[in-house]
PDB file of C-alpha atoms in Angstrom:
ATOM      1  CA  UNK R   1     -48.190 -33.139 -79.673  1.00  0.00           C
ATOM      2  CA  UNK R   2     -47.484 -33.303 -76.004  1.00  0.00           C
ATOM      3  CA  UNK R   3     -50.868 -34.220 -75.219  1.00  0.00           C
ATOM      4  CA  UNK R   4     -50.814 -37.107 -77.445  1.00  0.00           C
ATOM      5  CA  UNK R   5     -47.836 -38.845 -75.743  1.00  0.00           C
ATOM      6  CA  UNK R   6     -49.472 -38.040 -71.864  1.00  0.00           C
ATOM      7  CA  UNK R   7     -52.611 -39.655 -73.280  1.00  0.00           C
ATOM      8  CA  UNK R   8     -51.025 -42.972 -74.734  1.00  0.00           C
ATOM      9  CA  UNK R   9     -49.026 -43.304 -71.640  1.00  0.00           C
ATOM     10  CA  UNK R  10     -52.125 -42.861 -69.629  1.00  0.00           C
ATOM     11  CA  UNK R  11     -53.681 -45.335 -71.574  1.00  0.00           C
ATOM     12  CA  UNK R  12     -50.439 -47.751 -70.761  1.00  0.00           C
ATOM     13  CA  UNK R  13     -50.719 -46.521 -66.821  1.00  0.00           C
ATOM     14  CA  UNK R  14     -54.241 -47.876 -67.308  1.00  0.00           C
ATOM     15  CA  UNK R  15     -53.548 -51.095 -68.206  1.00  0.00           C
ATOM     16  CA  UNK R  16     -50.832 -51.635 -66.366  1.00  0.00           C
ATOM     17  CA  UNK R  17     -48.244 -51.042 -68.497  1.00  0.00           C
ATOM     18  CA  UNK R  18     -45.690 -50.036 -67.070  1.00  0.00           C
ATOM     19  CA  UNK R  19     -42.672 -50.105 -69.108  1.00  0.00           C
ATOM     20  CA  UNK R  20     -44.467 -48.617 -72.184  1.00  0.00           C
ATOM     21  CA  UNK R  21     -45.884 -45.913 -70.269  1.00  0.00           C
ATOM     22  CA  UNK R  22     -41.916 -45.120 -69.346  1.00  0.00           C
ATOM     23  CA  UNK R  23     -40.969 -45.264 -72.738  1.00  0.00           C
ATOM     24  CA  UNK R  24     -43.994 -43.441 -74.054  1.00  0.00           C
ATOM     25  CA  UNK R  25     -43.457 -40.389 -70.992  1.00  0.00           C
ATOM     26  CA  UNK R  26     -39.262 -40.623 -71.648  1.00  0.00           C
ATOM     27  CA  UNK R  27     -39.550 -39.986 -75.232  1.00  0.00           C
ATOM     28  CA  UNK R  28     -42.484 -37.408 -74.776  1.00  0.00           C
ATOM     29  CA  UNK R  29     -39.498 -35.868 -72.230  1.00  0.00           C
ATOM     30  CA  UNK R  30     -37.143 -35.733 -75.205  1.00  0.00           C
ATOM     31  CA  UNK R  31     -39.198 -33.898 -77.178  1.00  0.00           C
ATOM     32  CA  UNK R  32     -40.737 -31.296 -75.366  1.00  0.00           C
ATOM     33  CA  UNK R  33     -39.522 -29.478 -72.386  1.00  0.00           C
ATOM     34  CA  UNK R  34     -40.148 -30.728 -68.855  1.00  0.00           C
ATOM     35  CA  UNK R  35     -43.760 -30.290 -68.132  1.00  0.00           C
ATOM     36  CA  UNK R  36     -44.719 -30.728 -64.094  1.00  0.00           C
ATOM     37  CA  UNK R  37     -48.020 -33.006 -64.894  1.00  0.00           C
ATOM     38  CA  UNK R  38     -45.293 -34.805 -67.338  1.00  0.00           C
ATOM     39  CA  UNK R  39     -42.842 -35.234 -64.010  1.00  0.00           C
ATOM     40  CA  UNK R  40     -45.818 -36.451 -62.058  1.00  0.00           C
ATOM     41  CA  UNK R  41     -46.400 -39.133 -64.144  1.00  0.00           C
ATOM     42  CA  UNK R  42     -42.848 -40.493 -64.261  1.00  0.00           C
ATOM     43  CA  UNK R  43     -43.499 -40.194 -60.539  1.00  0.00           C
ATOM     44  CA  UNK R  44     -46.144 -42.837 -60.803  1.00  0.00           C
ATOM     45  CA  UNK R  45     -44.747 -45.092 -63.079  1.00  0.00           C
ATOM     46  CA  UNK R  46     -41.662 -45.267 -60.915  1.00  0.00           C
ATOM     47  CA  UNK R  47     -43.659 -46.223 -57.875  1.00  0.00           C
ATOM     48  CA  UNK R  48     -45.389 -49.173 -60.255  1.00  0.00           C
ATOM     49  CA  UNK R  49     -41.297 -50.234 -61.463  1.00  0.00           C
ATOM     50  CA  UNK R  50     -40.375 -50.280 -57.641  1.00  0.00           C
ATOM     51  CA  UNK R  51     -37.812 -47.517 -57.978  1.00  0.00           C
ATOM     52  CA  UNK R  52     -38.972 -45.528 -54.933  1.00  0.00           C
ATOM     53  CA  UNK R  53     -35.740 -43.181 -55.535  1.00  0.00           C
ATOM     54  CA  UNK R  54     -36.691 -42.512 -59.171  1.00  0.00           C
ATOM     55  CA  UNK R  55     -40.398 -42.188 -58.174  1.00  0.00           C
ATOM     56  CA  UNK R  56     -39.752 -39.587 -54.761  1.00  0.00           C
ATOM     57  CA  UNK R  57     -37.068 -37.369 -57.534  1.00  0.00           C
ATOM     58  CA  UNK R  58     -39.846 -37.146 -59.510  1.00  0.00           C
ATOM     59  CA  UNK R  59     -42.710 -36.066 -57.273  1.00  0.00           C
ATOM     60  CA  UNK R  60     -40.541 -33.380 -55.572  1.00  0.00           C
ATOM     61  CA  UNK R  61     -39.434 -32.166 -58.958  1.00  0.00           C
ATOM     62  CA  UNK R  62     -43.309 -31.725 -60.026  1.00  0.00           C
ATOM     63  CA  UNK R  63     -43.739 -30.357 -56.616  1.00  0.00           C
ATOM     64  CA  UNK R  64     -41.010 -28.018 -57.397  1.00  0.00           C
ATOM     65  CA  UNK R  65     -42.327 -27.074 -60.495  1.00  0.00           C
ATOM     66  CA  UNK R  66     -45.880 -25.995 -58.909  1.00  0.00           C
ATOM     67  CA  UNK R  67     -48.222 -28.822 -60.092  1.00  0.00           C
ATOM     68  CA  UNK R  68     -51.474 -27.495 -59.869  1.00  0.00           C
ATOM     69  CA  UNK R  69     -52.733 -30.331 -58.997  1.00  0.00           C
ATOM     70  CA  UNK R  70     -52.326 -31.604 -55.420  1.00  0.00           C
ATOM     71  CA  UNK R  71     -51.654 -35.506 -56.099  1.00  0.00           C
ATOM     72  CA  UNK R  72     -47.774 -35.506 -56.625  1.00  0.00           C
ATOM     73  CA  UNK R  73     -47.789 -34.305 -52.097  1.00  0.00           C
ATOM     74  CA  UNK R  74     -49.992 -37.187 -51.717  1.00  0.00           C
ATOM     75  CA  UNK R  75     -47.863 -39.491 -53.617  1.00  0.00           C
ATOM     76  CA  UNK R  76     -44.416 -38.535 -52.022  1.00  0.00           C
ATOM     77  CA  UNK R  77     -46.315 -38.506 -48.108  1.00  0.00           C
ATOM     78  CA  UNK R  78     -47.130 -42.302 -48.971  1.00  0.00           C
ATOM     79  CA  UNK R  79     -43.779 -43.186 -50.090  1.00  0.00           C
ATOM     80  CA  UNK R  80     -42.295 -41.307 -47.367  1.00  0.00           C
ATOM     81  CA  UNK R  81     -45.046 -43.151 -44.933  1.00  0.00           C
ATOM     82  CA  UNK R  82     -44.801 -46.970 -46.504  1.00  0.00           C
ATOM     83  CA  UNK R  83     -41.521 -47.449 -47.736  1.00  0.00           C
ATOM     84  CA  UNK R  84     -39.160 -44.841 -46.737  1.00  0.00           C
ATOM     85  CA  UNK R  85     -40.694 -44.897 -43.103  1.00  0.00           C
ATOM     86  CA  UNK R  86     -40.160 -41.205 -42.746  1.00  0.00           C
ATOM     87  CA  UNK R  87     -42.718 -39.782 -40.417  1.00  0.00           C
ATOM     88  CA  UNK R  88     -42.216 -35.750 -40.206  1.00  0.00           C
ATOM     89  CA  UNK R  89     -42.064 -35.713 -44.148  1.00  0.00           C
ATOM     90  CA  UNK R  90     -44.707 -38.047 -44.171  1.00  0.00           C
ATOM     91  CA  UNK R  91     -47.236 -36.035 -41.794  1.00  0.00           C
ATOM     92  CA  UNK R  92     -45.883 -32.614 -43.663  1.00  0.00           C
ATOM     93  CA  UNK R  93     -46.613 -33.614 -47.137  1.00  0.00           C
ATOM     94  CA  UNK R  94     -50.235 -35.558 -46.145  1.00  0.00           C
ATOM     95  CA  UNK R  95     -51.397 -32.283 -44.307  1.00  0.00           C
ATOM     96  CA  UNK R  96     -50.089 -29.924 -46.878  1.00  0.00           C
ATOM     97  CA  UNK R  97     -52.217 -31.893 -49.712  1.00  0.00           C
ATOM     98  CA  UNK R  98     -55.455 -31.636 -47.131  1.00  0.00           C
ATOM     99  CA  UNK R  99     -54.511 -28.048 -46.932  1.00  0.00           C
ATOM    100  CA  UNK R 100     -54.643 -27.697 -51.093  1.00  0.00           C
ATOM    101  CA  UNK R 101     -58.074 -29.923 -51.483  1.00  0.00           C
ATOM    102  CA  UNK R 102     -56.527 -32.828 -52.593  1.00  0.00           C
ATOM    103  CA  UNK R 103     -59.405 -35.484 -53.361  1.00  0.00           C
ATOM    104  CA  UNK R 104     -58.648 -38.194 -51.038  1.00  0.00           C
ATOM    105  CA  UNK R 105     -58.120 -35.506 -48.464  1.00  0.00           C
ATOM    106  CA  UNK R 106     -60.298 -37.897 -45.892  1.00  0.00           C
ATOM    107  CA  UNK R 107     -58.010 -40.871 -46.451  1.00  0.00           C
ATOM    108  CA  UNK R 108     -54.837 -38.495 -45.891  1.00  0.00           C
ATOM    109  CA  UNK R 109     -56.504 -37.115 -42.360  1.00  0.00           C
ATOM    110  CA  UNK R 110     -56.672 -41.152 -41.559  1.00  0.00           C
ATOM    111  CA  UNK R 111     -53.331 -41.119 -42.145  1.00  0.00           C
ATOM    112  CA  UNK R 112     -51.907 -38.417 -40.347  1.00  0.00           C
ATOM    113  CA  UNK R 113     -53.679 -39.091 -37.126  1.00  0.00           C
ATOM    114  CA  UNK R 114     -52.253 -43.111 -37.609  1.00  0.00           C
ATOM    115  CA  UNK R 115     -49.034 -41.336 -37.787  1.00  0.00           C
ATOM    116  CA  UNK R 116     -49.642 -39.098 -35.132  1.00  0.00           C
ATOM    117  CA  UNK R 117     -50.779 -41.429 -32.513  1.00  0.00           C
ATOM    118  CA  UNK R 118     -48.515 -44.447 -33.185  1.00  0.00           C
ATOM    119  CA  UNK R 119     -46.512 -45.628 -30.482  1.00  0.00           C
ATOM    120  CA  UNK R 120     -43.172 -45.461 -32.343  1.00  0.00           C
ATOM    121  CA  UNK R 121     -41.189 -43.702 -34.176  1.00  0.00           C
ATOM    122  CA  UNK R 122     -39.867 -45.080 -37.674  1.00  0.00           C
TER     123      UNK R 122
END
């Protein structure tokens, strides 16, 4: 079931895994039809490969595809904040997943007033 492959490539995101968890979450994309928690997940395992293109397709794709779950804005703010140095999509995607509940809403509200009140501009 679909389930079953999320789970085993959980399991693989666990333990650091990465290439298995991208096999595991490809084939489970093969199979069944594109699921936004599924997208998500590629997301993550991108970031882990280093393929911050890969990785930010996938989080605005789960984005697009109204993941209920807040994570994938959190995700995309801190690629957009470490690595793409992208400040405006960084502060817009941190405050919208404070505005949805997102769990590690205090470390995003670090974040957006470091990005607010830095002296630069990326």
């Amino acid at each position: 079931t679909f389930w079953s492959y999320v789970g085993l490539a959980r399991v693989y995101l666990a333990q650091t895994k990465w290439y298995e968890a991208k096999k595991i979450l490809e084939e489970c994309q093969k199979r069944f039809s594109d699921n936004s928690y599924l997208v998500y997940l590629l997301g993550r395992t991108y970031v882990a490969l280093q393929d911050n293109a890969k990785a930010l397709d996938f989080f605005t794709r789960a984005i697009d595809q109204k993941l209920p779950e807040p994570e994938a804005y959190y995700d995309r703010a801190h690629l957009y904040d470490e690595v793409l140095r992208d400040k405006e999509k960084a502060l817009a995607d941190y405050e919208r997943y404070r505005t949805l509940g997102g769990k590690k809403s205090a470390e995003a509200f670090v974040r957006i007033n470091a990005l607010k009140n830095s002296g630069y501009d990326f």
